[in-house]
Structure formats: structure tokens, C-alpha cells
Amino acid sequence: MTAASCRPPQDEAAWICDRIEWMIGQPFTDRAGVPARGLAYSDFAVLFRSVSGDANSLVTEMRARGIRYIIKGLSSLFQTPEVQATTPSSRRGRTPGSGSAMRP
């Protein structure tokens, strides 16, 4: 996972596309004992709070570069355990090394 803060949105879109293009084909091992494979476009995901409100710059940049993409919406995406585990707000109240967040 990589996180960055960029302004304006066009700079952020260019940064994301630069990283994807750099990582395509890089060796990646899915699990022990299996030969490494090259990363593909399908290995990447970009999360937005609102696709309709936030993704336009990235979609424009991806089209300009010929990067293949799929836009998929999901209700309450940011409430899923997978996303909660990656967001800074989920880390608040966590005791280092405890592996779990404190509940209110």
C-alpha cells in the first residue's frame, strides 16, 4: 500500500499513474513456493470516497496514458474491515503491538 498527498488533483492523478506504470511487470510472489510473476493492471486498486466526485482527474489521466481500468462502486466501502485496517482513523486508540483497536 502506498499513500501520498498531492495538490492539485491532476498532480495526484499523474503520481498514481507514474507509480502504476513503474510497477507493471515488477516481480511479485503471491505465496511461498510459487514462482514470482510480473504485476499486472488487475493487481492495483485506487480507493475514492466518491467515484463521481473525486475520480475524474485520475480517469482522465489513465485514459490519456492508455492505462486500463474498471470503475466499481460499493456502498459503505470505507466501513469494510479491509479498508478500516488501512486507514489512519482505524489506528487511533491502538496500543503498539496489540494488534487490535480499543473499542469505545
mmCIF file with all atom_site columns, C-alpha atoms in Angstrom:
data_model
loop_
_atom_site.group_PDB
_atom_site.id
_atom_site.type_symbol
_atom_site.label_atom_id
_atom_site.label_alt_id
_atom_site.label_comp_id
_atom_site.label_asym_id
_atom_site.label_entity_id
_atom_site.label_seq_id
_atom_site.pdbx_PDB_ins_code
_atom_site.Cartn_x
_atom_site.Cartn_y
_atom_site.Cartn_z
_atom_site.occupancy
_atom_site.B_iso_or_equiv
_atom_site.pdbx_formal_charge
_atom_site.auth_seq_id
_atom_site.auth_comp_id
_atom_site.auth_asym_id
_atom_site.auth_atom_id
_atom_site.pdbx_PDB_model_num
ATOM 1   C CA . MET A 1 1   ? 0.000   0.000   0.000   1.00 0.00 ? 1   MET A CA 1
ATOM 2   C CA . THR A 1 2   ? 1.216   3.480   -0.858  1.00 0.00 ? 2   THR A CA 1
ATOM 3   C CA . ALA A 1 3   ? -0.232  6.789   0.282   1.00 0.00 ? 3   ALA A CA 1
ATOM 4   C CA . ALA A 1 4   ? 0.565   10.297  -0.899  1.00 0.00 ? 4   ALA A CA 1
ATOM 5   C CA . SER A 1 5   ? -0.835  13.759  -0.524  1.00 0.00 ? 5   SER A CA 1
ATOM 6   C CA . CYS A 1 6   ? -0.847  15.875  -3.680  1.00 0.00 ? 6   CYS A CA 1
ATOM 7   C CA . ARG A 1 7   ? -2.401  19.117  -4.821  1.00 0.00 ? 7   ARG A CA 1
ATOM 8   C CA . PRO A 1 8   ? -3.951  19.783  -7.297  1.00 0.00 ? 8   PRO A CA 1
ATOM 9   C CA . PRO A 1 9   ? -5.898  16.618  -8.212  1.00 0.00 ? 9   PRO A CA 1
ATOM 10  C CA . GLN A 1 10  ? -4.154  16.430  -11.596 1.00 0.00 ? 10  GLN A CA 1
ATOM 11  C CA . ASP A 1 11  ? -0.798  16.087  -9.819  1.00 0.00 ? 11  ASP A CA 1
ATOM 12  C CA . GLU A 1 12  ? -2.199  13.284  -7.695  1.00 0.00 ? 12  GLU A CA 1
ATOM 13  C CA . ALA A 1 13  ? -3.530  11.500  -10.806 1.00 0.00 ? 13  ALA A CA 1
ATOM 14  C CA . ALA A 1 14  ? -0.148  11.815  -12.537 1.00 0.00 ? 14  ALA A CA 1
ATOM 15  C CA . TRP A 1 15  ? 1.625   10.479  -9.411  1.00 0.00 ? 15  TRP A CA 1
ATOM 16  C CA . ILE A 1 16  ? -0.700  7.464   -9.211  1.00 0.00 ? 16  ILE A CA 1
ATOM 17  C CA . CYS A 1 17  ? -0.280  6.670   -12.915 1.00 0.00 ? 17  CYS A CA 1
ATOM 18  C CA . ASP A 1 18  ? 3.504   7.076   -12.676 1.00 0.00 ? 18  ASP A CA 1
ATOM 19  C CA . ARG A 1 19  ? 3.605   4.509   -9.854  1.00 0.00 ? 19  ARG A CA 1
ATOM 20  C CA . ILE A 1 20  ? 1.353   2.040   -11.655 1.00 0.00 ? 20  ILE A CA 1
ATOM 21  C CA . GLU A 1 21  ? 3.373   2.283   -14.862 1.00 0.00 ? 21  GLU A CA 1
ATOM 22  C CA . TRP A 1 22  ? 6.625   1.823   -12.909 1.00 0.00 ? 22  TRP A CA 1
ATOM 23  C CA . MET A 1 23  ? 5.316   -1.268  -11.066 1.00 0.00 ? 23  MET A CA 1
ATOM 24  C CA . ILE A 1 24  ? 3.787   -3.083  -14.069 1.00 0.00 ? 24  ILE A CA 1
ATOM 25  C CA . GLY A 1 25  ? 5.876   -6.181  -14.679 1.00 0.00 ? 25  GLY A CA 1
ATOM 26  C CA . GLN A 1 26  ? 7.763   -5.955  -11.367 1.00 0.00 ? 26  GLN A CA 1
ATOM 27  C CA . PRO A 1 27  ? 8.238   -9.418  -9.826  1.00 0.00 ? 27  PRO A CA 1
ATOM 28  C CA . PHE A 1 28  ? 5.683   -10.363 -7.192  1.00 0.00 ? 28  PHE A CA 1
ATOM 29  C CA . THR A 1 29  ? 5.279   -13.612 -5.284  1.00 0.00 ? 29  THR A CA 1
ATOM 30  C CA . ASP A 1 30  ? 1.686   -14.456 -4.369  1.00 0.00 ? 30  ASP A CA 1
ATOM 31  C CA . ARG A 1 31  ? 2.661   -17.139 -1.857  1.00 0.00 ? 31  ARG A CA 1
ATOM 32  C CA . ALA A 1 32  ? 5.673   -19.145 -0.755  1.00 0.00 ? 32  ALA A CA 1
ATOM 33  C CA . GLY A 1 33  ? 6.827   -21.842 -3.114  1.00 0.00 ? 33  GLY A CA 1
ATOM 34  C CA . VAL A 1 34  ? 5.231   -20.261 -6.180  1.00 0.00 ? 34  VAL A CA 1
ATOM 35  C CA . PRO A 1 35  ? 7.417   -18.574 -8.793  1.00 0.00 ? 35  PRO A CA 1
ATOM 36  C CA . ALA A 1 36  ? 7.252   -14.786 -8.938  1.00 0.00 ? 36  ALA A CA 1
ATOM 37  C CA . ARG A 1 37  ? 5.090   -13.248 -11.633 1.00 0.00 ? 37  ARG A CA 1
ATOM 38  C CA . GLY A 1 38  ? 5.000   -9.749  -13.049 1.00 0.00 ? 38  GLY A CA 1
ATOM 39  C CA . LEU A 1 39  ? 2.471   -7.330  -11.595 1.00 0.00 ? 39  LEU A CA 1
ATOM 40  C CA . ALA A 1 40  ? -0.481  -6.579  -13.894 1.00 0.00 ? 40  ALA A CA 1
ATOM 41  C CA . TYR A 1 41  ? -3.017  -3.747  -14.033 1.00 0.00 ? 41  TYR A CA 1
ATOM 42  C CA . SER A 1 42  ? -5.500  -6.006  -12.227 1.00 0.00 ? 42  SER A CA 1
ATOM 43  C CA . ASP A 1 43  ? -3.205  -6.008  -9.165  1.00 0.00 ? 43  ASP A CA 1
ATOM 44  C CA . PHE A 1 44  ? -3.853  -2.324  -8.447  1.00 0.00 ? 44  PHE A CA 1
ATOM 45  C CA . ALA A 1 45  ? -6.730  -0.508  -6.784  1.00 0.00 ? 45  ALA A CA 1
ATOM 46  C CA . VAL A 1 46  ? -7.368  3.152   -6.072  1.00 0.00 ? 46  VAL A CA 1
ATOM 47  C CA . LEU A 1 47  ? -9.979  3.918   -3.432  1.00 0.00 ? 47  LEU A CA 1
ATOM 48  C CA . PHE A 1 48  ? -12.115 7.056   -3.505  1.00 0.00 ? 48  PHE A CA 1
ATOM 49  C CA . ARG A 1 49  ? -14.788 8.218   -1.108  1.00 0.00 ? 49  ARG A CA 1
ATOM 50  C CA . SER A 1 50  ? -16.869 9.210   -4.119  1.00 0.00 ? 50  SER A CA 1
ATOM 51  C CA . VAL A 1 51  ? -16.082 7.991   -7.621  1.00 0.00 ? 51  VAL A CA 1
ATOM 52  C CA . SER A 1 52  ? -18.392 10.602  -9.145  1.00 0.00 ? 52  SER A CA 1
ATOM 53  C CA . GLY A 1 53  ? -16.911 13.400  -7.051  1.00 0.00 ? 53  GLY A CA 1
ATOM 54  C CA . ASP A 1 54  ? -13.230 12.506  -6.773  1.00 0.00 ? 54  ASP A CA 1
ATOM 55  C CA . ALA A 1 55  ? -12.107 10.234  -9.623  1.00 0.00 ? 55  ALA A CA 1
ATOM 56  C CA . ASN A 1 56  ? -12.402 12.488  -12.683 1.00 0.00 ? 56  ASN A CA 1
ATOM 57  C CA . SER A 1 57  ? -8.739  13.595  -12.725 1.00 0.00 ? 57  SER A CA 1
ATOM 58  C CA . LEU A 1 58  ? -7.492  10.026  -12.408 1.00 0.00 ? 58  LEU A CA 1
ATOM 59  C CA . VAL A 1 59  ? -9.838  8.714   -15.088 1.00 0.00 ? 59  VAL A CA 1
ATOM 60  C CA . THR A 1 60  ? -8.694  11.492  -17.434 1.00 0.00 ? 60  THR A CA 1
ATOM 61  C CA . GLU A 1 61  ? -5.013  10.719  -16.764 1.00 0.00 ? 61  GLU A CA 1
ATOM 62  C CA . MET A 1 62  ? -5.484  6.967   -17.169 1.00 0.00 ? 62  MET A CA 1
ATOM 63  C CA . ARG A 1 63  ? -7.278  7.450   -20.488 1.00 0.00 ? 63  ARG A CA 1
ATOM 64  C CA . ALA A 1 64  ? -4.522  9.768   -21.723 1.00 0.00 ? 64  ALA A CA 1
ATOM 65  C CA . ARG A 1 65  ? -1.872  7.149   -20.864 1.00 0.00 ? 65  ARG A CA 1
ATOM 66  C CA . GLY A 1 66  ? -3.823  4.154   -22.139 1.00 0.00 ? 66  GLY A CA 1
ATOM 67  C CA . ILE A 1 67  ? -3.955  2.547   -18.680 1.00 0.00 ? 67  ILE A CA 1
ATOM 68  C CA . ARG A 1 68  ? -6.781  0.035   -18.488 1.00 0.00 ? 68  ARG A CA 1
ATOM 69  C CA . TYR A 1 69  ? -9.192  0.477   -15.579 1.00 0.00 ? 69  TYR A CA 1
ATOM 70  C CA . ILE A 1 70  ? -12.547 -0.586  -14.200 1.00 0.00 ? 70  ILE A CA 1
ATOM 71  C CA . ILE A 1 71  ? -14.679 1.703   -12.068 1.00 0.00 ? 71  ILE A CA 1
ATOM 72  C CA . LYS A 1 72  ? -16.731 -0.109  -9.485  1.00 0.00 ? 72  LYS A CA 1
ATOM 73  C CA . GLY A 1 73  ? -18.851 1.398   -6.749  1.00 0.00 ? 73  GLY A CA 1
ATOM 74  C CA . LEU A 1 74  ? -19.548 -0.265  -3.449  1.00 0.00 ? 74  LEU A CA 1
ATOM 75  C CA . SER A 1 75  ? -21.876 1.030   -0.771  1.00 0.00 ? 75  SER A CA 1
ATOM 76  C CA . SER A 1 76  ? -20.148 1.566   2.551   1.00 0.00 ? 76  SER A CA 1
ATOM 77  C CA . LEU A 1 77  ? -16.739 0.624   1.142   1.00 0.00 ? 77  LEU A CA 1
ATOM 78  C CA . PHE A 1 78  ? -14.966 2.570   3.869   1.00 0.00 ? 78  PHE A CA 1
ATOM 79  C CA . GLN A 1 79  ? -16.778 0.552   6.533   1.00 0.00 ? 79  GLN A CA 1
ATOM 80  C CA . THR A 1 80  ? -15.372 -2.813  5.365   1.00 0.00 ? 80  THR A CA 1
ATOM 81  C CA . PRO A 1 81  ? -12.775 -4.443  7.640   1.00 0.00 ? 81  PRO A CA 1
ATOM 82  C CA . GLU A 1 82  ? -10.167 -4.443  4.865   1.00 0.00 ? 82  GLU A CA 1
ATOM 83  C CA . VAL A 1 83  ? -10.346 -0.688  4.368   1.00 0.00 ? 83  VAL A CA 1
ATOM 84  C CA . GLN A 1 84  ? -10.667 0.056   8.082   1.00 0.00 ? 84  GLN A CA 1
ATOM 85  C CA . ALA A 1 85  ? -7.376  -1.763  8.630   1.00 0.00 ? 85  ALA A CA 1
ATOM 86  C CA . THR A 1 86  ? -5.580  0.624   6.248   1.00 0.00 ? 86  THR A CA 1
ATOM 87  C CA . THR A 1 87  ? -6.986  3.989   7.322   1.00 0.00 ? 87  THR A CA 1
ATOM 88  C CA . PRO A 1 88  ? -5.366  6.241   9.931   1.00 0.00 ? 88  PRO A CA 1
ATOM 89  C CA . SER A 1 89  ? -8.620  6.593   11.888  1.00 0.00 ? 89  SER A CA 1
ATOM 90  C CA . SER A 1 90  ? -8.648  2.835   12.472  1.00 0.00 ? 90  SER A CA 1
ATOM 91  C CA . ARG A 1 91  ? -5.235  3.094   14.128  1.00 0.00 ? 91  ARG A CA 1
ATOM 92  C CA . ARG A 1 92  ? -6.308  5.655   16.736  1.00 0.00 ? 92  ARG A CA 1
ATOM 93  C CA . GLY A 1 93  ? -6.513  4.157   20.174  1.00 0.00 ? 93  GLY A CA 1
ATOM 94  C CA . ARG A 1 94  ? -4.394  1.191   19.174  1.00 0.00 ? 94  ARG A CA 1
ATOM 95  C CA . THR A 1 95  ? -1.777  0.015   21.623  1.00 0.00 ? 95  THR A CA 1
ATOM 96  C CA . PRO A 1 96  ? 1.512   -0.626  19.780  1.00 0.00 ? 96  PRO A CA 1
ATOM 97  C CA . GLY A 1 97  ? 1.937   -4.328  19.262  1.00 0.00 ? 97  GLY A CA 1
ATOM 98  C CA . SER A 1 98  ? -1.527  -5.210  20.499  1.00 0.00 ? 98  SER A CA 1
ATOM 99  C CA . GLY A 1 99  ? -2.920  -5.916  17.034  1.00 0.00 ? 99  GLY A CA 1
ATOM 100 C CA . SER A 1 100 ? -6.355  -4.611  17.925  1.00 0.00 ? 100 SER A CA 1
ATOM 101 C CA . ALA A 1 101 ? -8.035  -1.249  18.261  1.00 0.00 ? 101 ALA A CA 1
ATOM 102 C CA . MET A 1 102 ? -9.606  -0.206  21.526  1.00 0.00 ? 102 MET A CA 1
ATOM 103 C CA . ARG A 1 103 ? -13.407 -0.131  21.432  1.00 0.00 ? 103 ARG A CA 1
ATOM 104 C CA . PRO A 1 104 ? -15.390 2.820   22.859  1.00 0.00 ? 104 PRO A CA 1
#
